[in-house]
Amino acid sequence: MATFSSVSDTSATISAGFNYASYTAELVDAAWSVGDSISTVFYYYPDDWAFPATNAWGTWWDGTELYATLSSWSATSATVTDFDLYAPDGAWLSGTGSAKVQYDASGEITDLTGVSLKSLSMGNDSVSTILTGSLKFDTDSGAVSGKLSALTMGWQDDDPNTVGVEWSYVTLKGSVSIGGDVLGGTPSLTGKITGVEWGTVVANGALTWIPAGTASGLKLDAASASAALAGNGFEGLSAGLYSGNDTITGTAGNDYLDAFTGNDKVDGGDGHDLIYGGAGNDQLTGGAGDDYIDGGAGNDKISDNAGNNIVVDEEGNAQITLGAGSDEVYTGAGNDKIVAGDGLNWVESGAGNDNITSGVNSDFIFAGSGNDKVVAGEGDNWVEGGAGNDVLGTGAGADVIYGGEGADKINGGAGSDVFVFDNVAVGGKDLINDFNAAEDYFAFDTSVFAALAGGITAENVVVGQASATETDDYLIFDTQGGKLYYDADGSNGGAAVQIAVVKGSLTGLDADNFIDDAVLFA
């Protein structure tokens, strides 16, 4: 199982133009330059050579420069603990560890033996490679072998002498046996990669190391990871890193977090984050900031208690809890539980039996098909139940409530509410529990209730009897039992359809309580 921490900016940083093929081509050029300088050092007398105290330096006719720190020296040999070799074209080779250098009385180097390194790095103005571990370096072939604890690859596209220029880097960590032409860009890696880090180094006079993210607790096959990296740069490796049950924690900045497949835990932290759960049953937390969260396939738990957020979870049964911000929520065909919290919220749930709750403010809630339960808090809410037998409730405020298809149970709460009918099918009888004739209204979708298309007048409404008596009696309210009917021909020639049972404070109910839907959009 992979465990991640502090993962961020994968899109901005890791996709910053790193191309492995271009990187290795540059590195091969640097290796050739360094190789020429090594030949110069071994086969030509230095133009200048000095041993001040424990340091040594030399320059050669072609511009090659060598600087070294010595732990011991004599007239014929010295033990070097670190060195820096600079080629004329700007390529360089550096190392720390131990090596014995032999030279003659004139200063010409005659042999280099016992090269054991803790680190070896090489590069030019565009690319760099740093190897860390317990390494052996063959001065004849240039091959590096041994145990590698970290391999860092860096690259940049700007003038390296510009103050503030950023070098991007990727570091692979682990217990890896290394061989092959490492500095030439074709290493052979075997073992396990247990960690990855990436970020930038800023050249600002004193180098500033800025990690963008780390991945730890991995057990990746080094050979296959190297092959993935060779194919597509870090993007090719990242898909392998993130498969599995991952834990990802963002930073205080604006993060891009993609968990891919698996049952993942993601915490975006502060900042305006983009979070993708991928396939699997995920736990996703947005944190402070205006976040975008996509749960992906699976039964996900999503929470984001701060900021104005957008949450999408269209596959599986989602549990979504949001805070005081103005949020948008979009879910699919699962049985979802959504707590929108306070704020001006927009909630759209798809098919499935959903449970939706919102807090204090004016919300727009579209429950979709399924037998849904909606509880909207105080505020002027717009609620649509959609198809299914829904339970819809709103708090204090001037609410607009569409029951939709199905036999719905509706409570409008305190305030001047509008109960909208957009279904005339037999069996779609709604129950309105708390109609207040002093302030509430019935509204009708005239595309469904076609007889009302010309508007509703007092002549179209009959209150107090059970059937139509005239040709324009389209709406009949029977006060015995609170039954509301729609009669399409207005003359009782065809059977009237009961569309609701109404309870509440009905005294004074008359034609003024009946409006067409055009009033809602006037």
Short mmCIF file of C-alpha atoms in Angstrom, two decimals:
data_model
loop_
_atom_site.label_atom_id
_atom_site.label_comp_id
_atom_site.label_asym_id
_atom_site.label_seq_id
_atom_site.Cartn_x
_atom_site.Cartn_y
_atom_site.Cartn_z
CA MET A 1 0.00 0.00 0.00
CA ALA A 2 1.31 3.43 -0.88
CA THR A 3 1.24 6.19 1.69
CA PHE A 4 1.65 9.79 0.58
CA SER A 5 2.20 13.03 2.45
CA SER A 6 2.50 16.69 1.42
CA VAL A 7 1.60 16.01 -2.20
CA SER A 8 0.88 19.21 -4.13
CA ASP A 9 1.15 21.02 -7.45
CA THR A 10 1.51 17.82 -9.45
CA SER A 11 -0.03 19.44 -12.50
CA ALA A 12 1.90 22.71 -12.37
CA THR A 13 5.26 21.35 -11.29
CA ILE A 14 5.53 17.81 -12.59
CA SER A 15 4.12 18.75 -15.99
CA ALA A 16 6.46 21.74 -16.27
CA GLY A 17 8.04 20.50 -19.49
CA PHE A 18 10.24 17.65 -18.25
CA ASN A 19 10.81 15.28 -21.14
CA TYR A 20 12.94 12.27 -20.24
CA ALA A 21 14.31 11.80 -23.76
CA SER A 22 15.43 15.44 -23.96
CA TYR A 23 16.84 15.20 -20.46
CA THR A 24 18.97 12.14 -21.24
CA ALA A 25 20.17 13.65 -24.53
CA GLU A 26 21.42 16.72 -22.66
CA LEU A 27 22.98 14.49 -20.02
CA VAL A 28 24.83 12.46 -22.65
CA ASP A 29 26.26 15.69 -24.09
CA ALA A 30 27.43 16.67 -20.61
CA ALA A 31 28.94 13.20 -20.10
CA TRP A 32 30.97 13.51 -23.32
CA SER A 33 32.28 16.92 -22.24
CA VAL A 34 33.20 15.63 -18.79
CA GLY A 35 34.84 12.58 -20.36
CA ASP A 36 37.02 14.81 -22.54
CA SER A 37 38.04 16.83 -19.49
CA ILE A 38 38.90 13.65 -17.55
CA SER A 39 41.13 12.62 -20.47
CA THR A 40 42.76 16.04 -20.39
CA VAL A 41 43.45 15.71 -16.66
CA PHE A 42 45.03 12.28 -17.03
CA TYR A 43 47.04 12.74 -20.20
CA TYR A 44 48.24 16.34 -20.14
CA TYR A 45 50.32 18.37 -17.73
CA PRO A 46 48.38 21.08 -15.93
CA ASP A 47 49.18 24.65 -16.88
CA ASP A 48 48.85 25.55 -13.23
CA TRP A 49 48.80 23.27 -10.18
CA ALA A 50 48.84 24.07 -6.46
CA PHE A 51 48.42 22.43 -3.04
CA PRO A 52 47.44 25.21 -0.64
CA ALA A 53 46.92 23.60 2.81
CA THR A 54 44.34 20.79 2.44
CA ASN A 55 43.08 21.96 -0.93
CA ALA A 56 44.30 21.39 -4.45
CA TRP A 57 43.43 22.98 -7.74
CA GLY A 58 44.62 22.82 -11.30
CA THR A 59 43.90 24.26 -14.73
CA TRP A 60 44.63 22.77 -18.14
CA TRP A 61 45.28 24.16 -21.60
CA ASP A 62 41.71 23.57 -22.87
CA GLY A 63 40.04 25.36 -19.96
CA THR A 64 39.40 22.30 -17.78
CA GLU A 65 39.48 23.11 -14.06
CA LEU A 66 39.79 20.72 -11.12
CA TYR A 67 39.28 21.57 -7.44
CA ALA A 68 39.69 19.04 -4.62
CA THR A 69 39.73 18.71 -0.84
CA LEU A 70 42.51 16.49 0.53
CA SER A 71 42.60 14.50 3.75
CA SER A 72 46.26 13.52 3.26
CA TRP A 73 49.00 13.98 0.70
CA SER A 74 52.64 13.28 -0.05
CA ALA A 75 55.11 13.92 -2.84
CA THR A 76 53.57 11.17 -4.98
CA SER A 77 49.95 10.71 -3.87
CA ALA A 78 46.96 12.29 -2.14
CA THR A 79 43.64 11.13 -0.73
CA VAL A 80 40.73 13.16 -2.07
CA THR A 81 37.47 13.53 -0.09
CA ASP A 82 35.59 15.70 -2.57
CA PHE A 83 36.22 17.17 -6.00
CA ASP A 84 34.71 19.44 -8.63
CA LEU A 85 35.65 19.12 -12.30
CA TYR A 86 34.56 21.82 -14.75
CA ALA A 87 34.63 21.26 -18.51
CA PRO A 88 35.23 24.19 -20.88
CA ASP A 89 31.62 24.24 -22.15
CA GLY A 90 30.12 24.47 -18.65
CA ALA A 91 29.55 20.77 -17.97
CA TRP A 92 30.66 19.60 -14.54
CA LEU A 93 31.31 16.50 -12.44
CA SER A 94 31.39 16.53 -8.62
CA GLY A 95 31.81 13.86 -5.99
CA THR A 96 32.22 13.27 -2.25
CA GLY A 97 33.78 10.20 -0.67
CA SER A 98 37.31 8.89 -0.96
CA ALA A 99 39.80 8.31 -3.79
CA LYS A 100 43.58 7.95 -4.00
CA VAL A 101 45.31 10.06 -6.64
CA GLN A 102 48.88 9.29 -7.71
CA TYR A 103 51.07 11.78 -9.58
CA ASP A 104 54.70 12.28 -10.54
CA ALA A 105 57.11 15.00 -9.52
CA SER A 106 55.89 17.28 -12.31
CA GLY A 107 52.29 17.09 -11.11
CA GLU A 108 51.02 14.83 -13.85
CA ILE A 109 48.31 12.48 -12.54
CA THR A 110 49.35 8.89 -13.20
CA ASP A 111 46.61 6.86 -11.54
CA LEU A 112 43.30 7.06 -9.67
CA THR A 113 42.35 4.13 -7.44
CA GLY A 114 39.91 3.14 -4.70
CA VAL A 115 37.14 5.48 -5.79
CA SER A 116 34.36 5.07 -3.22
CA LEU A 117 31.67 7.74 -3.31
CA LYS A 118 28.82 8.93 -1.10
CA SER A 119 27.54 11.17 -3.86
CA LEU A 120 28.28 11.82 -7.50
CA SER A 121 26.69 14.53 -9.60
CA MET A 122 27.02 15.75 -13.15
CA GLY A 123 25.29 18.19 -15.44
CA ASN A 124 25.40 21.34 -17.51
CA ASP A 125 23.38 24.55 -17.81
CA SER A 126 20.14 22.64 -18.54
CA VAL A 127 20.21 19.30 -16.72
CA SER A 128 21.77 17.69 -13.67
CA THR A 129 21.94 14.27 -12.03
CA ILE A 130 22.82 13.60 -8.39
CA LEU A 131 23.51 10.06 -7.17
CA THR A 132 23.62 9.42 -3.41
CA GLY A 133 24.53 6.17 -1.69
CA SER A 134 27.47 3.81 -1.49
CA LEU A 135 28.94 3.91 -4.98
CA LYS A 136 31.94 2.75 -6.96
CA PHE A 137 33.19 4.70 -9.98
CA ASP A 138 35.20 3.04 -12.75
CA THR A 139 37.48 5.75 -14.13
CA ASP A 140 38.19 3.76 -17.30
CA SER A 141 34.60 3.03 -18.38
CA GLY A 142 32.73 5.73 -16.47
CA ALA A 143 30.41 3.08 -15.01
CA VAL A 144 28.86 3.63 -11.59
CA SER A 145 27.80 0.69 -9.44
CA GLY A 146 26.74 0.01 -5.87
CA LYS A 147 23.81 0.80 -3.62
CA LEU A 148 21.79 3.89 -4.43
CA SER A 149 19.73 5.66 -1.76
CA ALA A 150 18.64 8.61 -3.92
CA LEU A 151 18.68 9.63 -7.57
CA THR A 152 17.86 13.27 -8.32
CA MET A 153 17.16 14.57 -11.82
CA GLY A 154 16.98 18.31 -12.41
CA TRP A 155 16.20 20.42 -15.46
CA GLN A 156 15.41 23.99 -16.46
CA ASP A 157 14.68 25.89 -19.68
CA ASP A 158 15.87 29.41 -18.83
CA ASP A 159 19.24 31.14 -18.59
CA PRO A 160 20.81 29.49 -15.52
CA ASN A 161 22.67 32.71 -14.67
CA THR A 162 19.42 34.64 -14.23
CA VAL A 163 18.68 35.40 -10.59
CA GLY A 164 15.42 33.74 -9.55
CA VAL A 165 15.44 31.05 -12.24
CA GLU A 166 13.79 27.80 -11.13
CA TRP A 167 15.26 24.35 -11.57
CA SER A 168 12.64 21.61 -11.38
CA TYR A 169 13.69 18.29 -9.92
CA VAL A 170 12.52 14.75 -9.19
CA THR A 171 14.24 12.60 -6.56
CA LEU A 172 13.73 8.83 -6.37
CA LYS A 173 14.67 7.35 -2.98
CA GLY A 174 15.03 3.75 -1.88
CA SER A 175 17.33 0.78 -1.67
CA VAL A 176 18.42 0.23 -5.25
CA SER A 177 21.34 -1.55 -6.85
CA ILE A 178 22.69 0.52 -9.70
CA GLY A 179 24.76 -0.25 -12.77
CA GLY A 180 25.12 0.63 -16.41
CA ASP A 181 25.89 4.01 -17.94
CA VAL A 182 24.26 6.13 -15.25
CA LEU A 183 25.77 9.46 -16.25
CA GLY A 184 25.04 8.75 -19.90
CA GLY A 185 21.34 8.43 -19.17
CA THR A 186 20.88 4.65 -19.39
CA PRO A 187 21.13 3.32 -15.83
CA SER A 188 20.19 -0.20 -14.80
CA LEU A 189 18.18 -0.13 -11.57
CA THR A 190 17.06 -3.09 -9.48
CA GLY A 191 15.44 -3.07 -6.05
CA LYS A 192 12.68 -0.97 -4.52
CA ILE A 193 11.88 2.72 -4.77
CA THR A 194 10.36 3.73 -1.44
CA GLY A 195 9.95 7.48 -1.87
CA VAL A 196 9.64 10.28 -4.40
CA GLU A 197 10.11 14.02 -3.94
CA TRP A 198 9.71 16.83 -6.46
CA GLY A 199 9.82 20.59 -6.49
CA THR A 200 12.06 23.49 -7.50
CA VAL A 201 15.44 24.96 -6.66
CA VAL A 202 15.58 28.74 -7.05
CA ALA A 203 18.87 30.42 -8.00
CA ASN A 204 18.72 33.64 -6.01
CA GLY A 205 22.28 34.10 -4.85
CA ALA A 206 21.84 31.38 -2.23
CA LEU A 207 20.02 28.33 -3.57
CA THR A 208 16.54 27.90 -2.12
CA TRP A 209 15.22 24.32 -2.13
CA ILE A 210 11.43 24.27 -2.48
CA PRO A 211 9.83 20.80 -2.29
CA ALA A 212 6.44 20.73 -3.97
CA GLY A 213 5.58 17.27 -2.70
CA THR A 214 6.79 14.00 -1.31
CA ALA A 215 5.63 10.41 -1.63
CA SER A 216 6.77 7.90 0.95
CA GLY A 217 6.01 4.36 2.07
CA LEU A 218 6.14 3.06 -1.50
CA LYS A 219 7.31 -0.33 -2.64
CA LEU A 220 7.80 0.20 -6.35
CA ASP A 221 9.88 -2.08 -8.52
CA ALA A 222 12.81 0.11 -9.55
CA ALA A 223 13.17 -1.36 -13.03
CA SER A 224 9.52 -0.86 -14.00
CA ALA A 225 9.48 2.60 -12.43
CA SER A 226 12.54 3.54 -14.43
CA ALA A 227 10.86 2.28 -17.61
CA ALA A 228 7.73 4.32 -16.87
CA LEU A 229 9.85 7.39 -16.30
CA ALA A 230 11.73 6.84 -19.55
CA GLY A 231 8.43 6.66 -21.44
CA ASN A 232 6.68 9.82 -20.33
CA GLY A 233 8.73 11.70 -17.78
CA PHE A 234 7.34 11.91 -14.28
CA GLU A 235 3.75 11.69 -15.56
CA GLY A 236 4.44 8.13 -16.64
CA LEU A 237 5.59 7.24 -13.15
CA SER A 238 2.83 9.07 -11.29
CA ALA A 239 0.00 6.77 -12.36
CA GLY A 240 1.88 3.86 -10.84
CA LEU A 241 2.61 5.80 -7.68
CA TYR A 242 -0.97 6.70 -6.97
CA SER A 243 -2.63 3.34 -7.62
CA GLY A 244 -3.44 1.62 -4.35
CA ASN A 245 -4.98 2.84 -1.11
CA ASP A 246 -3.30 6.21 -0.68
CA THR A 247 -3.19 8.93 1.97
CA ILE A 248 -2.49 12.34 0.45
CA THR A 249 -2.06 15.59 2.39
CA GLY A 250 -1.88 18.94 0.64
CA THR A 251 -0.04 22.08 1.65
CA ALA A 252 -1.13 25.59 2.61
CA GLY A 253 -0.97 26.55 -1.07
CA ASN A 254 -3.18 25.83 -4.05
CA ASP A 255 -2.75 22.09 -4.56
CA TYR A 256 -3.58 19.64 -7.34
CA LEU A 257 -4.19 16.24 -5.73
CA ASP A 258 -5.13 13.16 -7.78
CA ALA A 259 -5.42 9.87 -5.88
CA PHE A 260 -6.19 7.72 -8.94
CA THR A 261 -7.57 4.23 -8.15
CA GLY A 262 -7.89 2.77 -4.66
CA ASN A 263 -9.61 3.56 -1.38
CA ASP A 264 -7.88 6.85 -0.70
CA LYS A 265 -7.72 9.53 2.00
CA VAL A 266 -7.03 13.04 0.73
CA ASP A 267 -6.79 16.26 2.77
CA GLY A 268 -6.26 19.38 0.70
CA GLY A 269 -5.40 21.67 3.61
CA ASP A 270 -5.49 25.42 3.12
CA GLY A 271 -5.57 26.99 -0.32
CA HIS A 272 -7.78 26.69 -3.37
CA ASP A 273 -7.33 23.01 -4.17
CA LEU A 274 -8.26 20.64 -7.01
CA ILE A 275 -8.91 17.17 -5.57
CA TYR A 276 -9.70 14.02 -7.56
CA GLY A 277 -10.49 10.80 -5.71
CA GLY A 278 -10.56 8.49 -8.73
CA ALA A 279 -12.07 5.01 -8.61
CA GLY A 280 -12.51 3.56 -5.12
CA ASN A 281 -14.22 4.36 -1.84
CA ASP A 282 -12.47 7.59 -0.91
CA GLN A 283 -12.42 10.03 2.02
CA LEU A 284 -11.80 13.53 0.66
CA THR A 285 -11.42 16.71 2.72
CA GLY A 286 -11.05 20.14 1.18
CA GLY A 287 -9.98 22.33 4.09
CA ALA A 288 -9.84 26.11 3.99
CA GLY A 289 -10.11 27.72 0.57
CA ASP A 290 -12.41 27.52 -2.43
CA ASP A 291 -11.95 23.92 -3.54
CA TYR A 292 -13.03 21.72 -6.44
CA ILE A 293 -13.55 18.09 -5.39
CA ASP A 294 -14.44 15.21 -7.71
CA GLY A 295 -14.98 11.93 -5.90
CA GLY A 296 -14.91 9.75 -9.00
CA ALA A 297 -16.34 6.23 -9.04
CA GLY A 298 -17.04 4.55 -5.71
CA ASN A 299 -18.85 5.26 -2.45
CA ASP A 300 -17.09 8.41 -1.29
CA LYS A 301 -17.15 10.55 1.85
CA ILE A 302 -16.46 14.21 1.10
CA SER A 303 -16.23 17.07 3.57
CA ASP A 304 -15.28 20.71 3.13
CA ASN A 305 -16.28 22.99 5.96
CA ALA A 306 -14.79 26.26 4.71
CA GLY A 307 -14.83 28.25 1.50
CA ASN A 308 -17.08 28.33 -1.54
CA ASN A 309 -16.67 24.86 -2.98
CA ILE A 310 -17.71 22.78 -5.98
CA VAL A 311 -18.24 19.08 -5.29
CA VAL A 312 -18.92 16.48 -8.00
CA ASP A 313 -19.60 12.82 -7.24
CA GLU A 314 -21.64 11.24 -10.00
CA GLU A 315 -20.83 7.54 -9.48
CA GLY A 316 -21.65 5.64 -6.30
CA ASN A 317 -23.32 6.50 -3.01
CA ALA A 318 -21.82 9.77 -1.82
CA GLN A 319 -21.77 11.27 1.67
CA ILE A 320 -21.07 14.99 1.34
CA THR A 321 -20.81 17.47 4.23
CA LEU A 322 -20.14 21.15 3.58
CA GLY A 323 -19.84 24.25 5.74
CA ALA A 324 -20.87 27.87 5.76
CA GLY A 325 -19.72 28.80 2.26
CA SER A 326 -21.76 29.10 -0.91
CA ASP A 327 -21.28 25.64 -2.39
CA GLU A 328 -22.26 23.73 -5.53
CA VAL A 329 -22.94 19.98 -5.34
CA TYR A 330 -23.59 17.60 -8.24
CA THR A 331 -24.22 13.88 -7.67
CA GLY A 332 -25.35 10.99 -9.85
CA ALA A 333 -27.43 7.85 -9.67
CA GLY A 334 -26.43 6.67 -6.19
CA ASN A 335 -28.24 7.00 -2.89
CA ASP A 336 -26.52 10.14 -1.66
CA LYS A 337 -26.47 11.97 1.65
CA ILE A 338 -25.74 15.67 1.27
CA VAL A 339 -25.41 18.29 4.01
CA ALA A 340 -24.95 21.62 2.26
CA GLY A 341 -24.56 23.77 5.37
CA ASP A 342 -25.11 27.50 5.62
CA GLY A 343 -24.46 29.62 2.56
CA LEU A 344 -26.09 30.21 -0.81
CA ASN A 345 -25.98 26.63 -2.08
CA TRP A 346 -26.80 24.96 -5.38
CA VAL A 347 -27.45 21.20 -5.11
CA GLU A 348 -28.29 18.81 -7.97
CA SER A 349 -28.67 15.13 -7.18
CA GLY A 350 -29.40 12.56 -9.85
CA ALA A 351 -31.25 9.27 -9.74
CA GLY A 352 -31.30 7.45 -6.43
CA ASN A 353 -32.90 7.88 -3.04
CA ASP A 354 -31.10 10.96 -1.77
CA ASN A 355 -31.10 12.71 1.61
CA ILE A 356 -30.37 16.43 1.28
CA THR A 357 -30.09 18.98 4.09
CA SER A 358 -29.16 22.65 3.82
CA GLY A 359 -28.59 25.29 6.47
CA VAL A 360 -29.61 28.88 7.01
CA ASN A 361 -29.72 30.78 3.72
CA SER A 362 -31.41 30.73 0.34
CA ASP A 363 -30.64 27.50 -1.51
CA PHE A 364 -31.48 25.91 -4.85
CA ILE A 365 -32.03 22.16 -4.50
CA PHE A 366 -32.90 19.81 -7.38
CA ALA A 367 -33.38 16.30 -6.04
CA GLY A 368 -33.73 14.42 -9.33
CA SER A 369 -35.44 11.06 -9.67
CA GLY A 370 -35.76 8.70 -6.73
CA ASN A 371 -37.55 8.77 -3.41
CA ASP A 372 -35.73 11.71 -1.89
CA LYS A 373 -35.79 13.51 1.44
CA VAL A 374 -35.00 17.22 1.40
CA VAL A 375 -34.79 19.50 4.43
CA ALA A 376 -33.95 23.08 3.48
CA GLY A 377 -33.26 25.47 6.35
CA GLU A 378 -34.33 29.03 6.86
CA GLY A 379 -34.16 31.33 3.87
CA ASP A 380 -35.92 31.78 0.56
CA ASN A 381 -35.34 28.35 -0.97
CA TRP A 382 -36.12 26.84 -4.36
CA VAL A 383 -36.70 23.08 -4.04
CA GLU A 384 -37.60 20.59 -6.78
CA GLY A 385 -38.34 17.00 -5.81
CA GLY A 386 -38.22 15.47 -9.29
CA ALA A 387 -39.62 12.04 -10.06
CA GLY A 388 -40.30 9.76 -7.11
CA ASN A 389 -42.21 9.81 -3.85
CA ASP A 390 -40.35 12.56 -2.03
CA VAL A 391 -40.44 14.12 1.43
CA LEU A 392 -39.73 17.83 1.07
CA GLY A 393 -39.45 20.36 3.87
CA THR A 394 -38.32 23.97 4.10
CA GLY A 395 -37.78 26.30 7.03
CA ALA A 396 -38.90 29.86 7.63
CA GLY A 397 -38.80 31.94 4.48
CA ALA A 398 -40.52 32.51 1.15
CA ASP A 399 -39.95 29.15 -0.52
CA VAL A 400 -40.83 27.72 -3.93
CA ILE A 401 -41.42 23.96 -3.82
CA TYR A 402 -41.96 21.66 -6.80
CA GLY A 403 -43.17 18.22 -5.85
CA GLY A 404 -42.52 16.79 -9.29
CA GLU A 405 -43.72 13.37 -10.38
CA GLY A 406 -44.82 10.99 -7.66
CA ALA A 407 -46.82 11.20 -4.45
CA ASP A 408 -44.87 13.68 -2.33
CA LYS A 409 -45.12 14.85 1.28
CA ILE A 410 -44.40 18.56 1.60
CA ASN A 411 -43.94 21.01 4.49
CA GLY A 412 -43.31 24.64 3.60
CA GLY A 413 -42.63 25.99 7.07
CA ALA A 414 -43.22 29.57 8.12
CA GLY A 415 -43.28 32.27 5.47
CA SER A 416 -45.05 32.90 2.19
CA ASP A 417 -44.51 29.67 0.24
CA VAL A 418 -45.48 28.61 -3.26
CA PHE A 419 -46.34 24.95 -3.87
CA VAL A 420 -45.89 24.24 -7.57
CA PHE A 421 -47.67 21.39 -9.36
CA ASP A 422 -46.03 20.08 -12.53
CA ASN A 423 -47.51 16.56 -12.56
CA VAL A 424 -51.10 15.59 -13.33
CA ALA A 425 -50.63 11.82 -13.57
CA VAL A 426 -53.05 9.58 -11.71
CA GLY A 427 -51.30 8.37 -8.58
CA GLY A 428 -49.19 11.51 -8.28
CA LYS A 429 -51.21 12.87 -5.37
CA ASP A 430 -49.15 15.08 -3.04
CA LEU A 431 -49.70 15.77 0.66
CA ILE A 432 -49.17 19.38 1.75
CA ASN A 433 -49.14 19.45 5.53
CA ASP A 434 -48.94 23.11 6.51
CA PHE A 435 -50.65 25.30 3.92
CA ASN A 436 -51.46 28.75 5.30
CA ALA A 437 -54.24 30.43 3.32
CA ALA A 438 -53.16 33.82 4.67
CA GLU A 439 -49.79 33.76 2.86
CA ASP A 440 -49.23 30.60 0.77
CA TYR A 441 -50.02 29.85 -2.87
CA PHE A 442 -50.67 26.98 -5.26
CA ALA A 443 -48.94 27.41 -8.62
CA PHE A 444 -49.39 25.32 -11.77
CA ASP A 445 -47.07 24.52 -14.65
CA THR A 446 -49.24 25.52 -17.61
CA SER A 447 -47.29 23.28 -19.99
CA VAL A 448 -48.78 20.36 -18.01
CA PHE A 449 -52.07 21.96 -16.88
CA ALA A 450 -52.90 23.18 -20.38
CA ALA A 451 -56.39 24.47 -19.50
CA LEU A 452 -54.71 27.15 -17.37
CA ALA A 453 -52.45 28.45 -20.14
CA GLY A 454 -54.41 31.66 -20.46
CA GLY A 455 -53.97 32.49 -16.79
CA ILE A 456 -56.01 31.67 -13.68
CA THR A 457 -59.05 33.77 -12.85
CA ALA A 458 -61.64 33.54 -10.10
CA GLU A 459 -63.96 31.79 -12.57
CA ASN A 460 -61.48 28.93 -12.89
CA VAL A 461 -61.42 28.12 -9.16
CA VAL A 462 -64.12 26.42 -7.12
CA VAL A 463 -63.69 26.27 -3.33
CA GLY A 464 -66.00 24.31 -1.05
CA GLN A 465 -67.41 21.64 -3.36
CA ALA A 466 -66.21 18.34 -4.79
CA SER A 467 -66.76 18.81 -8.54
CA ALA A 468 -66.99 21.32 -11.39
CA THR A 469 -70.33 22.85 -12.25
CA GLU A 470 -69.36 25.17 -15.12
CA THR A 471 -67.22 24.79 -18.23
CA ASP A 472 -64.34 26.85 -16.85
CA ASP A 473 -64.10 25.24 -13.41
CA TYR A 474 -60.60 23.79 -13.79
CA LEU A 475 -59.44 23.80 -10.17
CA ILE A 476 -61.65 22.40 -7.43
CA PHE A 477 -60.82 22.50 -3.74
CA ASP A 478 -63.05 20.29 -1.58
CA THR A 479 -62.86 21.64 1.96
CA GLN A 480 -64.12 18.28 3.24
CA GLY A 481 -60.82 16.47 3.53
CA GLY A 482 -58.77 19.21 1.84
CA LYS A 483 -58.80 17.54 -1.57
CA LEU A 484 -57.47 19.50 -4.54
CA TYR A 485 -58.58 18.44 -8.05
CA TYR A 486 -57.75 19.41 -11.62
CA ASP A 487 -60.57 19.13 -14.19
CA ALA A 488 -59.13 19.50 -17.69
CA ASP A 489 -62.48 20.18 -19.43
CA GLY A 490 -63.86 22.34 -16.64
CA SER A 491 -67.33 20.83 -16.78
CA ASN A 492 -67.03 17.54 -14.94
CA GLY A 493 -67.52 15.85 -18.29
CA GLY A 494 -64.41 13.80 -17.71
CA ALA A 495 -63.09 12.52 -14.43
CA ALA A 496 -61.24 15.13 -12.43
CA VAL A 497 -57.80 14.11 -11.15
CA GLN A 498 -56.95 14.59 -7.51
CA ILE A 499 -53.51 16.18 -7.34
CA ALA A 500 -53.16 16.85 -3.61
CA VAL A 501 -54.42 16.57 -0.08
CA VAL A 502 -53.96 19.86 1.73
CA LYS A 503 -53.78 20.37 5.48
CA GLY A 504 -53.06 23.41 7.60
CA SER A 505 -54.70 26.79 8.17
CA LEU A 506 -57.26 26.77 5.37
CA THR A 507 -59.71 29.39 6.59
CA GLY A 508 -60.13 32.12 3.99
CA LEU A 509 -58.70 30.06 1.13
CA ASP A 510 -60.01 31.40 -2.19
CA ALA A 511 -59.06 31.99 -5.83
CA ASP A 512 -56.31 34.43 -4.82
CA ASN A 513 -54.30 31.48 -3.50
CA PHE A 514 -54.12 30.00 -7.03
CA ILE A 515 -51.55 31.31 -9.54
CA ASP A 516 -49.94 30.05 -12.74
CA ASP A 517 -46.20 29.47 -12.98
CA ALA A 518 -45.66 32.59 -15.09
CA VAL A 519 -45.98 34.61 -11.88
CA LEU A 520 -42.85 32.89 -10.51
CA PHE A 521 -40.71 34.21 -13.36
CA ALA A 522 -42.30 37.63 -13.76
#
